Short mmCIF file of C-alpha atoms in Angstrom, two decimals:
data_model
loop_
_atom_site.label_atom_id
_atom_site.label_comp_id
_atom_site.label_asym_id
_atom_site.label_seq_id
_atom_site.Cartn_x
_atom_site.Cartn_y
_atom_site.Cartn_z
CA MET A 699 -0.11 0.19 -0.03
CA ASP A 700 2.91 2.37 0.77
CA GLU A 701 4.42 1.82 -2.72
CA PHE A 702 0.80 2.47 -4.29
CA MET A 703 0.46 5.86 -2.27
CA LYS A 704 3.95 6.82 -3.25
CA LYS A 705 2.97 6.32 -6.81
CA TYR A 706 -0.36 8.32 -6.21
CA HIS A 707 1.54 11.39 -4.85
CA GLU A 708 3.72 11.26 -7.48
CA GLN A 709 1.03 11.52 -10.30
CA MET A 710 -0.55 14.35 -8.08
CA ASP A 711 2.21 16.30 -8.02
CA LYS A 712 2.68 16.60 -11.53
CA ILE A 713 -0.49 18.17 -11.97
CA LYS A 714 -0.81 21.52 -12.84
CA LEU A 715 -3.42 23.75 -11.04
CA SER A 716 -4.84 26.92 -12.97
CA ASP A 717 -5.16 30.24 -11.09
CA ALA A 718 -8.82 29.53 -10.09
CA ALA A 719 -8.05 26.10 -8.49
CA ASP A 720 -7.98 25.80 -4.85
CA GLN A 721 -5.05 24.15 -3.50
CA ALA A 722 -6.28 23.80 -0.21
CA ILE A 723 -9.16 21.54 -1.77
CA LEU A 724 -6.46 19.37 -3.48
CA ASN A 725 -4.50 19.01 -0.40
CA GLU A 726 -7.66 17.95 1.65
CA LEU A 727 -8.40 15.30 -0.95
CA SER A 728 -5.16 13.84 -0.93
CA LYS A 729 -5.01 13.73 3.07
CA GLY A 730 -8.45 12.33 3.37
CA TYR A 731 -7.46 9.22 0.92
CA THR A 732 -4.08 8.60 3.17
CA GLN A 733 -6.28 8.84 6.27
CA ASN A 734 -8.88 6.53 4.91
CA LYS A 735 -11.69 9.08 5.28
CA ALA A 736 -14.86 9.39 3.10
CA PRO A 737 -13.94 8.30 -0.51
CA HIS A 738 -12.86 11.09 -2.94
CA ARG A 739 -15.79 10.63 -4.91
CA THR A 740 -18.05 11.15 -2.26
CA TRP A 741 -16.61 13.88 -0.44
CA ALA A 742 -15.61 15.64 -3.77
CA LYS A 743 -19.28 15.40 -5.05
CA ARG A 744 -20.41 17.40 -2.06
CA ASN A 745 -17.80 20.01 -1.53
CA LEU A 746 -15.55 20.61 -4.99
CA SER A 747 -15.62 23.91 -6.74
CA ALA A 748 -16.05 24.01 -10.34
CA ALA A 749 -11.93 24.51 -10.62
CA MET A 750 -11.50 21.65 -8.53
CA VAL A 751 -13.78 19.60 -10.78
CA THR A 752 -11.89 20.63 -13.85
CA LEU A 753 -8.65 19.46 -12.05
CA ILE A 754 -10.47 16.20 -10.90
CA ILE A 755 -11.48 15.35 -14.52
CA LEU A 756 -7.91 16.01 -15.68
CA VAL A 757 -6.77 13.22 -13.04
CA ALA A 758 -9.26 10.81 -13.90
CA SER A 759 -8.70 10.91 -17.47
CA SER A 760 -4.99 11.15 -17.28
CA VAL A 761 -3.23 8.50 -18.89
CA THR A 762 -1.73 7.22 -15.42
CA VAL A 763 -3.97 4.90 -13.92
CA PHE A 764 -2.83 5.51 -10.32
CA ALA A 765 -4.40 8.99 -10.24
CA GLY A 766 -7.39 7.91 -11.85
CA VAL A 767 -8.23 5.05 -9.81
CA ALA A 768 -8.68 6.94 -6.52
CA ILE A 769 -11.47 9.12 -7.83
CA HIS A 770 -12.41 7.54 -11.01
CA GLY A 771 -16.32 7.42 -9.63
CA ILE A 772 -16.43 11.19 -9.75
CA ILE A 773 -20.14 12.41 -10.90
CA ILE A 774 -19.53 13.99 -14.37
CA GLN A 775 -22.63 15.51 -16.40
CA SER A 776 -23.20 14.13 -20.00
CA ASN A 777 -25.87 14.59 -22.65
CA LYS A 778 -28.19 11.94 -21.74
CA ALA A 779 -32.05 12.48 -22.31
CA GLU A 780 -33.90 12.16 -19.37
CA SER A 781 -35.95 9.10 -18.17
CA GLN A 782 -38.97 8.88 -16.24
CA ILE A 783 -38.73 6.57 -12.90
CA ASP A 784 -42.02 4.82 -12.35
CA GLY A 785 -43.65 5.41 -8.97
CA ILE A 786 -41.03 8.10 -8.11
CA GLY A 787 -41.98 10.99 -10.44
CA ALA A 788 -38.55 12.29 -10.34
CA LYS A 789 -36.79 12.51 -13.78
CA VAL A 790 -33.00 11.44 -13.82
CA ASN A 791 -30.58 12.04 -16.44
CA VAL A 792 -28.79 8.78 -17.04
CA GLY A 793 -25.50 10.86 -18.13
CA HIS A 794 -25.59 12.56 -14.53
CA SER A 795 -23.07 10.02 -13.73
CA TYR A 796 -20.12 7.97 -14.07
CA TYR A 797 -20.16 5.01 -16.44
CA PHE A 798 -19.11 1.90 -14.39
CA ASP A 799 -19.99 -0.71 -17.11
CA LEU A 800 -21.39 -0.94 -20.53
CA LEU A 801 -23.11 -4.57 -21.72
CA ALA A 802 -24.25 -5.73 -25.12
CA GLY A 803 -27.37 -7.86 -25.02
CA ASN A 804 -28.10 -10.91 -27.16
CA ASP A 805 -30.97 -8.74 -29.13
CA GLY A 806 -29.16 -5.86 -29.76
CA GLU A 807 -29.75 -3.82 -26.85
CA ILE A 808 -27.14 -2.12 -24.44
CA TYR A 809 -27.42 -1.73 -20.80
CA ALA A 810 -25.21 0.73 -18.63
CA LEU A 811 -24.15 0.52 -15.16
CA THR A 812 -24.23 4.35 -13.46
CA ASP A 813 -24.39 6.08 -9.93
CA ASN A 814 -27.26 8.22 -10.21
CA ASP A 815 -27.26 10.02 -6.70
CA TYR A 816 -26.07 13.38 -8.46
CA ASN A 817 -27.30 16.05 -6.18
CA SER A 818 -29.35 13.68 -4.26
CA GLU A 819 -32.38 13.54 -6.93
CA LEU A 820 -33.63 10.52 -5.55
CA THR A 821 -33.28 9.48 -1.68
CA ASP A 822 -35.03 6.22 -1.64
CA HIS A 823 -34.57 4.17 -4.83
CA HIS A 824 -31.50 4.94 -6.79
CA VAL A 825 -31.60 3.65 -10.27
CA ILE A 826 -27.95 1.92 -11.08
CA ALA A 827 -28.76 0.22 -14.23
CA TRP A 828 -30.48 1.17 -17.64
CA LYS A 829 -31.38 -0.67 -20.73
CA SER A 830 -31.68 0.95 -24.20
CA THR A 831 -32.93 -0.71 -27.40
CA ASP A 832 -32.57 2.28 -29.77
CA HIS A 833 -28.92 2.93 -29.47
CA GLY A 834 -28.96 4.65 -26.50
CA ASN A 835 -31.40 7.33 -27.39
CA SER A 836 -33.70 6.53 -24.63
CA TRP A 837 -33.46 4.48 -21.77
CA GLU A 838 -35.57 2.54 -19.29
CA THR A 839 -34.89 1.51 -15.76
CA MET A 840 -33.62 -1.84 -14.69
CA LEU A 841 -31.98 -2.22 -11.40
CA LEU A 842 -32.33 -0.25 -7.94
CA GLN A 843 -29.65 0.12 -5.18
CA PRO A 844 -31.02 -1.81 -2.07
CA GLU A 845 -33.25 -0.07 -0.15
CA GLU A 846 -31.36 -0.08 3.23
CA LEU A 847 -28.62 1.90 1.87
CA MET A 848 -28.40 5.55 3.26
CA ALA A 849 -29.58 8.33 0.89
CA GLY A 850 -25.78 9.61 0.51
CA SER A 851 -24.48 6.10 -0.44
CA SER A 852 -22.79 5.97 -3.62
CA LEU A 853 -21.70 3.43 -6.13
CA ARG A 854 -17.68 2.45 -6.40
CA ALA A 855 -17.25 0.03 -8.88
CA GLY A 856 -19.65 -2.77 -10.51
CA ASP A 857 -19.90 -5.35 -13.25
CA LEU A 858 -23.29 -6.41 -15.45
CA ARG A 859 -24.07 -9.77 -16.86
CA GLU A 860 -27.01 -11.09 -18.61
CA ARG A 861 -28.63 -14.13 -17.66
CA GLU A 862 -31.91 -16.19 -18.39
CA ALA A 863 -34.00 -14.27 -15.44
CA GLY A 864 -32.63 -10.74 -16.93
CA ILE A 865 -29.67 -8.56 -16.16
CA GLU A 866 -27.71 -8.95 -12.68
CA ALA A 867 -25.14 -6.74 -11.11
CA ILE A 868 -22.29 -7.24 -8.57
CA VAL A 869 -21.52 -3.84 -7.12
CA ILE A 870 -19.37 -2.14 -4.54
CA PHE A 871 -21.15 0.86 -2.53
CA SER A 872 -19.64 3.31 0.01
CA ASP A 873 -22.59 3.81 2.54
CA GLU A 874 -22.86 6.02 5.52
CA GLU A 875 -22.72 3.98 8.60
CA LYS A 876 -25.13 6.47 10.39
CA GLU A 877 -26.98 9.32 8.51
CA HIS A 878 -25.05 12.52 8.46
CA THR A 879 -22.02 11.32 10.41
CA GLY A 880 -19.53 11.35 7.50
CA GLU A 881 -18.26 7.67 8.49
CA TYR A 882 -18.34 5.35 5.66
CA VAL A 883 -18.47 1.65 5.50
CA VAL A 884 -17.95 -0.21 2.01
CA ARG A 885 -20.71 -2.92 1.08
CA VAL A 886 -20.67 -5.28 -1.73
CA TYR A 887 -24.11 -6.62 -3.32
CA GLN A 888 -25.32 -8.89 -5.90
CA ILE A 889 -28.63 -7.04 -7.43
CA GLY A 890 -31.21 -8.48 -9.70
CA ALA A 891 -34.51 -7.42 -10.90
CA ASP A 892 -36.47 -8.95 -7.92
CA PHE A 893 -33.64 -9.65 -5.24
CA TYR A 894 -30.37 -8.21 -3.70
CA LYS A 895 -27.94 -9.81 -1.35
CA GLU A 896 -25.15 -8.17 0.60
CA LEU A 897 -22.22 -10.25 0.61
CA ASP A 898 -19.99 -10.88 3.52
CA MET A 899 -16.55 -9.29 2.88
CA GLU A 900 -14.77 -10.04 6.47
CA GLU A 901 -12.20 -12.07 4.96
CA VAL A 902 -11.63 -9.98 1.86
CA TYR A 903 -11.32 -6.63 3.88
CA THR A 904 -8.77 -8.94 6.27
CA GLN A 905 -6.63 -9.76 3.43
CA PHE A 906 -6.79 -6.12 1.81
CA GLU A 907 -5.85 -4.58 5.22
CA ASN A 908 -8.54 -2.04 4.75
CA GLN A 909 -12.04 -1.88 3.36
CA ASP A 910 -10.92 1.25 1.22
CA ASN A 911 -8.52 -0.87 -0.82
CA LEU A 912 -11.32 -2.66 -2.44
CA PHE A 913 -11.79 -0.55 -5.48
CA THR A 914 -12.85 -2.90 -8.23
CA VAL A 915 -14.92 -6.11 -9.19
CA LYS A 916 -15.68 -8.24 -12.12
CA TYR A 917 -17.20 -11.72 -12.79
CA VAL A 918 -15.37 -14.50 -13.40
CA ASN A 919 -17.76 -17.26 -13.90
CA ASP A 920 -21.36 -18.09 -12.43
CA ASN A 921 -20.33 -18.36 -8.91
CA ILE A 922 -16.97 -16.60 -8.72
CA ILE A 923 -15.97 -13.04 -8.89
CA ALA A 924 -12.71 -11.13 -8.69
CA LEU A 925 -12.23 -8.35 -6.20
CA ALA A 926 -9.15 -5.86 -6.69
CA GLY A 927 -6.80 -3.93 -4.42
CA PRO A 928 -3.73 -1.82 -5.02
CA GLU A 929 -1.66 -4.76 -4.40
CA LYS A 930 -3.69 -8.24 -5.02
CA CYS A 931 -6.70 -9.81 -6.59
CA LEU A 932 -8.76 -12.17 -4.60
CA LEU A 933 -11.42 -14.60 -6.01
CA TYR A 934 -14.25 -15.05 -4.07
CA ASP A 935 -16.90 -17.61 -4.15
CA LEU A 936 -20.55 -16.15 -4.27
CA ASN A 937 -22.00 -19.45 -2.72
CA SER A 938 -19.59 -19.95 0.13
CA GLU A 939 -18.88 -16.14 0.33
CA LYS A 940 -15.14 -17.34 0.86
CA VAL A 941 -11.79 -16.32 -0.81
CA VAL A 942 -10.87 -19.11 -2.85
CA LYS A 943 -7.85 -17.78 -4.74
CA ASN A 944 -5.61 -15.02 -4.85
CA PHE A 945 -2.56 -13.44 -7.09
CA PRO A 946 -0.56 -10.33 -7.66
CA TYR A 947 -2.11 -7.30 -9.16
CA ASP A 948 -1.61 -3.57 -9.12
CA LEU A 949 -3.44 -0.46 -10.72
CA THR A 950 -1.63 -0.76 -13.99
CA MET A 951 -3.79 -3.34 -14.71
CA GLY A 952 -7.51 -4.45 -15.94
CA PHE A 953 -9.89 -7.58 -16.51
CA LEU A 954 -11.05 -9.20 -19.47
CA LYS A 955 -13.74 -12.24 -19.63
CA THR A 956 -13.30 -14.17 -22.52
CA GLN A 957 -15.59 -17.15 -23.70
CA LYS A 958 -13.30 -19.60 -21.95
CA GLN A 959 -10.64 -17.42 -20.01
CA PHE A 960 -10.33 -14.70 -17.31
CA LEU A 961 -7.37 -12.52 -18.15
CA VAL A 962 -5.58 -9.75 -16.12
CA TYR A 963 -3.60 -7.17 -18.56
CA GLY A 964 -2.13 -4.19 -18.84
CA LYS A 965 1.44 -4.20 -21.09
CA GLU A 966 0.72 -8.05 -21.39
CA ILE A 967 -1.26 -10.54 -20.14
CA TYR A 968 -0.15 -11.05 -16.57
CA THR A 969 -2.48 -13.63 -15.35
CA CYS A 970 -4.34 -15.93 -17.51
CA LEU A 971 -6.83 -18.36 -16.05
CA ASN A 972 -9.23 -21.12 -17.25
CA ALA A 973 -12.68 -19.12 -16.08
CA GLU A 974 -14.35 -22.48 -14.83
CA THR A 975 -11.72 -24.30 -13.16
CA LEU A 976 -9.24 -21.42 -12.14
CA GLU A 977 -6.35 -22.99 -13.20
CA GLU A 978 -3.51 -20.85 -14.27
CA GLN A 979 -2.81 -21.52 -17.98
CA LYS A 980 -0.54 -19.88 -20.73
CA PRO A 981 -2.48 -17.42 -22.95
CA GLU A 982 -2.28 -18.23 -26.76
CA GLU A 983 0.48 -16.35 -28.32
CA GLY A 984 -1.85 -14.45 -30.67
CA LEU A 985 -3.59 -13.08 -27.81
CA GLN A 986 -0.66 -12.21 -25.94
CA GLU A 987 0.59 -10.36 -29.06
CA PHE A 988 -2.95 -8.69 -29.38
CA VAL A 989 -2.63 -7.18 -25.66
CA LYS A 990 0.93 -5.96 -26.19
CA MET A 991 0.04 -4.58 -29.56
CA MET A 992 -2.93 -2.53 -28.34
CA PHE A 993 -0.74 -1.09 -25.42
CA GLU A 994 1.58 0.18 -27.79
CA LYS A 995 -1.40 1.54 -30.15
CA ASN A 996 -2.45 3.32 -27.25
CA ASN A 997 0.87 5.39 -27.11
CA LYS A 998 2.46 2.82 -24.50
CA GLU A 999 0.71 4.90 -21.78
CA VAL A 1000 -2.22 3.18 -20.29
CA MET A 1001 -3.85 0.00 -20.61
CA PRO A 1002 -6.72 0.19 -23.19
CA PRO A 1003 -10.54 -0.71 -22.52
CA MET A 1004 -11.31 -4.04 -24.00
CA ALA A 1005 -14.55 -6.00 -24.36
CA VAL A 1006 -15.79 -9.29 -25.92
CA TRP A 1007 -18.61 -10.22 -27.90
CA LYS A 1008 -18.98 -13.92 -28.40
CA ASP A 1009 -15.69 -14.91 -29.92
CA THR A 1010 -14.38 -11.78 -30.68
CA ILE A 1011 -12.44 -9.07 -28.55
CA ALA A 1012 -12.85 -5.61 -29.49
CA CYS A 1013 -10.31 -3.19 -28.30
CA ALA A 1014 -10.37 1.04 -28.29
CA THR A 1015 -7.07 2.70 -28.40
CA LYS A 1016 -5.68 6.19 -29.42
CA ALA A 1017 -4.95 4.85 -32.93
CA GLY A 1018 -8.27 3.32 -33.60
CA ILE A 1019 -10.56 0.56 -32.86
CA TYR A 1020 -9.11 -3.29 -33.37
CA GLU A 1021 -10.41 -6.63 -33.14
CA TYR A 1022 -8.92 -10.13 -32.39
CA LYS A 1023 -10.51 -13.27 -33.37
CA SER A 1024 -9.11 -16.61 -34.03
CA GLY A 1025 -5.41 -15.46 -33.91
CA GLU A 1026 -6.26 -12.61 -36.53
CA ILE A 1027 -5.80 -8.88 -35.76
CA THR A 1028 -8.22 -6.44 -37.67
CA GLN A 1029 -8.47 -2.61 -37.41
CA ILE A 1030 -11.78 -1.76 -37.81
CA LYS A 1031 -11.32 1.96 -38.14
CA GLU A 1032 -9.41 4.94 -37.24
CA LEU A 1033 -10.92 7.56 -34.57
CA PHE A 1034 -11.32 11.06 -35.01
CA ARG A 1035 -9.47 13.49 -32.37
CA VAL A 1036 -12.95 14.58 -31.41
CA VAL A 1037 -14.05 11.16 -29.72
CA HIS A 1038 -11.27 11.17 -27.13
CA ASP A 1039 -9.83 14.68 -27.20
CA GLY A 1040 -6.45 13.49 -28.17
CA LYS A 1041 -5.98 11.42 -24.98
CA SER A 1042 -5.06 7.96 -24.70
CA PHE A 1043 -8.09 5.75 -23.95
CA ASN A 1044 -8.12 4.49 -20.39
CA GLY A 1045 -8.83 1.03 -19.58
CA MET A 1046 -11.33 2.00 -16.74
CA TRP A 1047 -13.50 3.60 -19.54
CA PRO A 1048 -15.83 1.01 -20.26
CA MET A 1049 -17.10 -0.25 -23.84
CA CYS A 1050 -19.00 -2.97 -25.46
CA LYS A 1051 -19.55 -4.22 -28.84
CA THR A 1052 -22.92 -5.22 -30.03
CA ALA A 1053 -24.33 -7.98 -32.26
CA ASP A 1054 -24.84 -5.24 -35.24
CA ASP A 1055 -21.21 -4.36 -34.98
CA LEU A 1056 -21.49 -1.13 -33.23
CA TYR A 1057 -19.29 0.06 -30.52
CA TYR A 1058 -20.00 1.86 -27.54
CA ILE A 1059 -17.25 3.60 -26.04
CA CYS A 1060 -17.15 6.05 -22.75
CA THR A 1061 -14.46 8.92 -22.67
CA LEU A 1062 -13.79 11.98 -20.53
CA ASN A 1063 -13.78 15.21 -22.31
CA GLY A 1064 -13.60 18.60 -20.34
CA PHE A 1065 -16.62 18.18 -17.83
CA ASN A 1066 -18.32 15.21 -19.50
CA MET A 1067 -18.41 11.71 -19.33
CA SER A 1068 -19.48 11.18 -23.04
CA LEU A 1069 -21.04 7.91 -24.52
CA TRP A 1070 -19.99 7.44 -28.21
CA GLU A 1071 -21.95 5.07 -30.77
CA ILE A 1072 -18.92 4.23 -33.27
CA ASP A 1073 -19.46 2.13 -36.61
CA GLY A 1074 -17.52 1.77 -39.84
CA ASP A 1075 -18.65 5.35 -40.88
CA LYS A 1076 -19.10 7.54 -38.24
CA GLU A 1077 -18.87 8.52 -34.95
CA GLU A 1078 -22.08 9.94 -33.20
CA LEU A 1079 -22.18 11.30 -29.52
CA LYS A 1080 -25.11 9.69 -27.49
#
């Protein structure tokens, strides 16, 4: 953890503040993290000035992953159309959130996992998952956060999957232990259309040494999830609620679930597991070369986002969109600078590929987190 904080502060020191930015806020932001107080995203959402929000976006969209992780859940405005939430009477803009995950359904629909607690517009039933059947032009609500969470709770990370019974999510929340106290506890939930379950994280937090060290989660198979901290990744059985495996991990790495394997990747593939047996394997040579090439195409600065559709792996880099299938690498298209503002794509930005060969990619531009729809001919801001 000391090494992580050293790298974190090194990156924060590189940030150039504008004249309008408040240095005192930056100092408090950093101090709050090191003292394991309220998470950056929650504290910042309530207190940051406009100048500081600009700074946060620069950090979150930095090519450096270390700085981005600490605050990558900051709430950012976007351009989504408003959606009516049944039975509540409040309209919430899907884009008033950070996108934590995108998922393409089998019938061409897309799903988004977001945190919609911007300015506490909803106090009882925060929507966390949305579905669009018209290419992101309109959205319907899918999943709600558990009712027992406090109004000030916020989503830290999550992952979606599609099952026969519908969409499910595994999510990490930061929740006030007691209302208005400012003391937070980290909770992990399974959430479906008609159920939710809080998972026992005692063993996980013991191995991570602190609950705040848990920052991301990913499905591995039907019963196993991966929980990651700054120095290690734990595989956790949803049925027994026990840790079944661990391996080294750091904040320059991301996850990728293929049809048969679970990969930890960055500059290369670091860990390759059989997704069902959890046995370690060597990745196929072509896939290893693909991951290395994608890092190079992303200006050798940060792991790029990747997504899987059936037997195809799609990747968004500064140079364009690429696909890997059956050992072959194909460049689908170049991307105009307007999509990514000249920055390298960050692996924390979700993306998906649909059945009709559309790509949905999230990017940070200025104050906005934007969702782009991309095909072979055009890029469209949704």
